[in-house]
mmCIF file of C-alpha atoms in Angstrom:
data_model
loop_
_atom_site.group_PDB
_atom_site.id
_atom_site.type_symbol
_atom_site.label_atom_id
_atom_site.label_comp_id
_atom_site.label_asym_id
_atom_site.label_seq_id
_atom_site.Cartn_x
_atom_site.Cartn_y
_atom_site.Cartn_z
ATOM 1 C CA MET A 14 -58.682 -18.468 7.278
ATOM 2 C CA ARG A 15 -55.249 -16.826 7.597
ATOM 3 C CA SER A 16 -54.825 -13.088 8.217
ATOM 4 C CA CYS A 17 -52.650 -10.941 5.931
ATOM 5 C CA GLY A 18 -50.768 -9.297 8.801
ATOM 6 C CA GLY A 19 -47.190 -10.483 8.137
ATOM 7 C CA PHE A 20 -44.794 -13.383 7.810
ATOM 8 C CA SER A 21 -45.071 -16.569 9.806
ATOM 9 C CA PHE A 22 -42.244 -17.774 12.042
ATOM 10 C CA ILE A 23 -41.388 -20.546 9.557
ATOM 11 C CA GLU A 24 -41.093 -18.083 6.670
ATOM 12 C CA VAL A 25 -38.757 -15.854 8.673
ATOM 13 C CA MET A 26 -36.625 -18.857 9.701
ATOM 14 C CA ILE A 27 -36.321 -19.992 6.070
ATOM 15 C CA VAL A 28 -35.042 -16.543 5.090
ATOM 16 C CA VAL A 29 -32.548 -16.558 7.997
ATOM 17 C CA VAL A 30 -31.234 -20.001 6.980
ATOM 18 C CA ILE A 31 -30.833 -18.892 3.340
ATOM 19 C CA LEU A 32 -28.936 -15.760 4.442
ATOM 20 C CA ALA A 33 -26.685 -17.835 6.721
ATOM 21 C CA ILE A 34 -25.838 -20.200 3.856
ATOM 22 C CA LEU A 35 -25.039 -17.283 1.556
ATOM 23 C CA ALA A 36 -22.876 -15.672 4.240
ATOM 24 C CA THR A 37 -20.835 -18.845 4.764
ATOM 25 C CA LEU A 38 -20.182 -19.010 1.036
ATOM 26 C CA LEU A 39 -19.378 -15.323 0.438
ATOM 27 C CA ILE A 40 -17.536 -14.120 3.552
ATOM 28 C CA PRO A 41 -14.385 -16.273 3.041
ATOM 29 C CA ARG A 42 -14.089 -15.021 -0.538
ATOM 30 C CA VAL A 43 -14.474 -11.376 0.454
ATOM 31 C CA MET A 44 -12.075 -11.684 3.403
ATOM 32 C CA GLY A 45 -9.348 -13.181 1.198
ATOM 33 C CA ARG A 46 -9.622 -10.266 -1.202
ATOM 34 C CA THR A 47 -8.720 -7.758 1.512
ATOM 35 C CA GLU A 48 -5.092 -8.883 1.470
ATOM 36 C CA ASP A 49 -5.015 -8.711 -2.339
ATOM 37 C CA ALA A 50 -6.364 -5.155 -2.167
ATOM 38 C CA LYS A 51 -3.683 -4.141 0.353
ATOM 39 C CA ARG A 52 -0.924 -5.573 -1.865
ATOM 40 C CA ALA A 53 -2.364 -3.711 -4.881
ATOM 41 C CA ALA A 54 -2.506 -0.491 -2.837
ATOM 42 C CA ALA A 55 1.130 -0.923 -1.761
ATOM 43 C CA LYS A 56 2.195 -1.380 -5.395
ATOM 44 C CA ALA A 57 0.292 1.766 -6.398
ATOM 45 C CA GLN A 58 1.880 3.745 -3.545
ATOM 46 C CA ILE A 59 5.354 2.531 -4.508
ATOM 47 C CA SER A 60 4.704 3.644 -8.102
ATOM 48 C CA ASN A 61 3.584 7.071 -6.839
ATOM 49 C CA ILE A 62 6.698 7.395 -4.661
ATOM 50 C CA ASP A 63 8.834 6.394 -7.658
ATOM 51 C CA SER A 64 7.193 9.149 -9.739
ATOM 52 C CA ALA A 65 7.740 11.707 -6.967
ATOM 53 C CA LEU A 66 11.424 10.719 -6.782
ATOM 54 C CA GLN A 67 11.776 11.164 -10.548
ATOM 55 C CA LEU A 68 10.237 14.665 -10.323
ATOM 56 C CA TYR A 69 12.572 15.494 -7.431
ATOM 57 C CA LYS A 70 15.516 14.406 -9.579
ATOM 58 C CA LEU A 71 14.341 16.486 -12.554
ATOM 59 C CA ASP A 72 14.099 19.578 -10.356
ATOM 60 C CA ASN A 73 17.261 19.102 -8.304
ATOM 61 C CA GLY A 74 19.621 16.957 -10.380
ATOM 62 C CA ASN A 75 19.799 14.203 -7.757
ATOM 63 C CA ILE A 76 17.604 11.982 -5.664
ATOM 64 C CA PRO A 77 17.423 12.129 -1.872
ATOM 65 C CA THR A 78 20.087 10.172 -0.026
ATOM 66 C CA THR A 79 19.144 7.199 2.126
ATOM 67 C CA GLU A 80 19.704 9.435 5.165
ATOM 68 C CA GLN A 81 17.383 12.147 3.806
ATOM 69 C CA GLY A 82 14.837 9.442 3.059
ATOM 70 C CA LEU A 83 11.332 9.890 1.746
ATOM 71 C CA LYS A 84 10.895 12.846 4.091
ATOM 72 C CA ALA A 85 12.814 14.863 1.459
ATOM 73 C CA LEU A 86 9.752 14.533 -0.774
ATOM 74 C CA VAL A 87 7.630 16.315 1.847
ATOM 75 C CA GLU A 88 10.057 18.821 3.406
ATOM 76 C CA ARG A 89 13.146 20.488 1.945
ATOM 77 C CA PRO A 90 16.156 18.471 3.103
ATOM 78 C CA ALA A 91 18.123 20.144 5.887
ATOM 79 C CA SER A 92 21.345 18.309 5.037
ATOM 80 C CA GLY A 93 23.200 17.773 1.739
ATOM 81 C CA PRO A 94 23.127 17.201 -1.051
ATOM 82 C CA ALA A 95 21.244 20.411 -1.559
ATOM 83 C CA ALA A 96 17.901 20.592 -3.308
ATOM 84 C CA PRO A 97 18.248 24.017 -4.986
ATOM 85 C CA ASN A 98 14.998 23.800 -6.939
ATOM 86 C CA TRP A 99 12.906 22.007 -4.352
ATOM 87 C CA LYS A 100 9.239 22.465 -5.296
ATOM 88 C CA ALA A 101 7.191 24.571 -2.883
ATOM 89 C CA GLY A 102 4.658 22.256 -1.274
ATOM 90 C CA GLY A 103 6.839 19.208 -1.827
ATOM 91 C CA TYR A 104 6.462 16.199 -4.048
ATOM 92 C CA LEU A 105 4.116 14.261 -1.786
ATOM 93 C CA PRO A 106 1.581 15.584 0.741
ATOM 94 C CA LYS A 107 3.001 13.368 3.528
ATOM 95 C CA VAL A 108 5.464 10.553 4.027
ATOM 96 C CA PRO A 109 3.414 7.476 3.128
ATOM 97 C CA VAL A 110 3.066 4.332 5.194
ATOM 98 C CA ASP A 111 2.204 0.997 3.641
ATOM 99 C CA PRO A 112 -1.351 -0.414 3.870
ATOM 100 C CA TRP A 113 -0.371 -2.421 6.971
ATOM 101 C CA GLY A 114 0.794 0.746 8.764
ATOM 102 C CA GLY A 115 4.526 0.144 8.371
ATOM 103 C CA PRO A 116 7.061 2.543 6.867
ATOM 104 C CA TYR A 117 8.402 2.078 3.360
ATOM 105 C CA LYS A 118 12.123 1.375 3.294
ATOM 106 C CA TYR A 119 13.949 3.708 0.905
ATOM 107 C CA THR A 120 17.534 2.905 -0.055
ATOM 108 C CA THR A 121 19.889 4.444 -2.559
ATOM 109 C CA PRO A 122 21.516 2.936 -4.498
ATOM 110 C CA SER A 123 19.324 -0.104 -5.072
ATOM 111 C CA THR A 124 20.616 -3.532 -4.170
ATOM 112 C CA GLN A 125 19.605 -4.521 -7.714
ATOM 113 C CA GLY A 126 21.735 -1.921 -9.510
ATOM 114 C CA GLY A 127 19.212 0.900 -9.931
ATOM 115 C CA GLU A 128 19.298 4.375 -8.448
ATOM 116 C CA PHE A 129 17.032 3.504 -5.530
ATOM 117 C CA GLU A 130 14.605 0.946 -4.184
ATOM 118 C CA ILE A 131 11.430 1.218 -2.173
ATOM 119 C CA ILE A 132 10.266 -1.759 -0.123
ATOM 120 C CA SER A 133 7.143 -2.662 1.832
ATOM 121 C CA PHE A 134 7.769 -5.600 4.133
ATOM 122 C CA GLY A 135 4.201 -6.859 3.675
ATOM 123 C CA ALA A 136 1.677 -7.905 6.274
ATOM 124 C CA ASP A 137 4.204 -9.122 8.860
ATOM 125 C CA GLY A 138 6.425 -6.028 8.606
ATOM 126 C CA VAL A 139 9.693 -8.006 8.516
ATOM 127 C CA PRO A 140 12.046 -8.674 5.597
ATOM 128 C CA GLY A 141 11.362 -11.782 3.544
ATOM 129 C CA GLY A 142 8.292 -13.912 3.745
ATOM 130 C CA GLU A 143 5.873 -15.552 1.371
ATOM 131 C CA GLY A 144 2.266 -15.000 0.375
ATOM 132 C CA LYS A 145 0.717 -12.078 2.259
ATOM 133 C CA ASN A 146 3.999 -11.595 4.155
ATOM 134 C CA ALA A 147 6.124 -11.324 0.987
ATOM 135 C CA ASP A 148 8.034 -8.090 0.468
ATOM 136 C CA ILE A 149 6.863 -5.731 -2.270
ATOM 137 C CA VAL A 150 9.838 -4.092 -3.982
ATOM 138 C CA SER A 151 9.966 -1.237 -6.475
ATOM 139 C CA TRP A 152 12.255 -3.052 -8.891
ATOM 140 C CA ASP A 153 9.920 -6.056 -9.212
ATOM 141 C CA LEU A 154 6.316 -4.919 -8.831
ATOM 142 C CA ASP A 155 5.027 -7.455 -11.365
ATOM 143 C CA ARG A 156 6.294 -10.425 -9.340
ATOM 144 C CA ASN A 157 4.519 -9.556 -6.137
#
């Protein structure tokens, strides 16, 4: 007669094998989604920066120059053009970095004819690229 004290070695091994099979099926799917989440986060950050730049323009009548950069959204610009109605506390709490830890490139005017552009250089941090290394640009967020 068998005691009711616990699981046998075979029962534990069956559970371990089942968990290993599930892990081999699920882990690749979850790991691939991390890059998608980072790209979605970069797009959301670029949209937030765009909104902050529009508020800056409403208050001051211009957007920061390329030289003033995104820092002008956090601290009153020290050089011209002046920001006479710069909002106390700034337009962003800090200068954002992309989800891969790289800086966003801010340029005015845009190379595509707009007032400005904001670019994340993706996972590799260099211009160009495809897939996870593709640039994410403010003027074409739907493409990326």
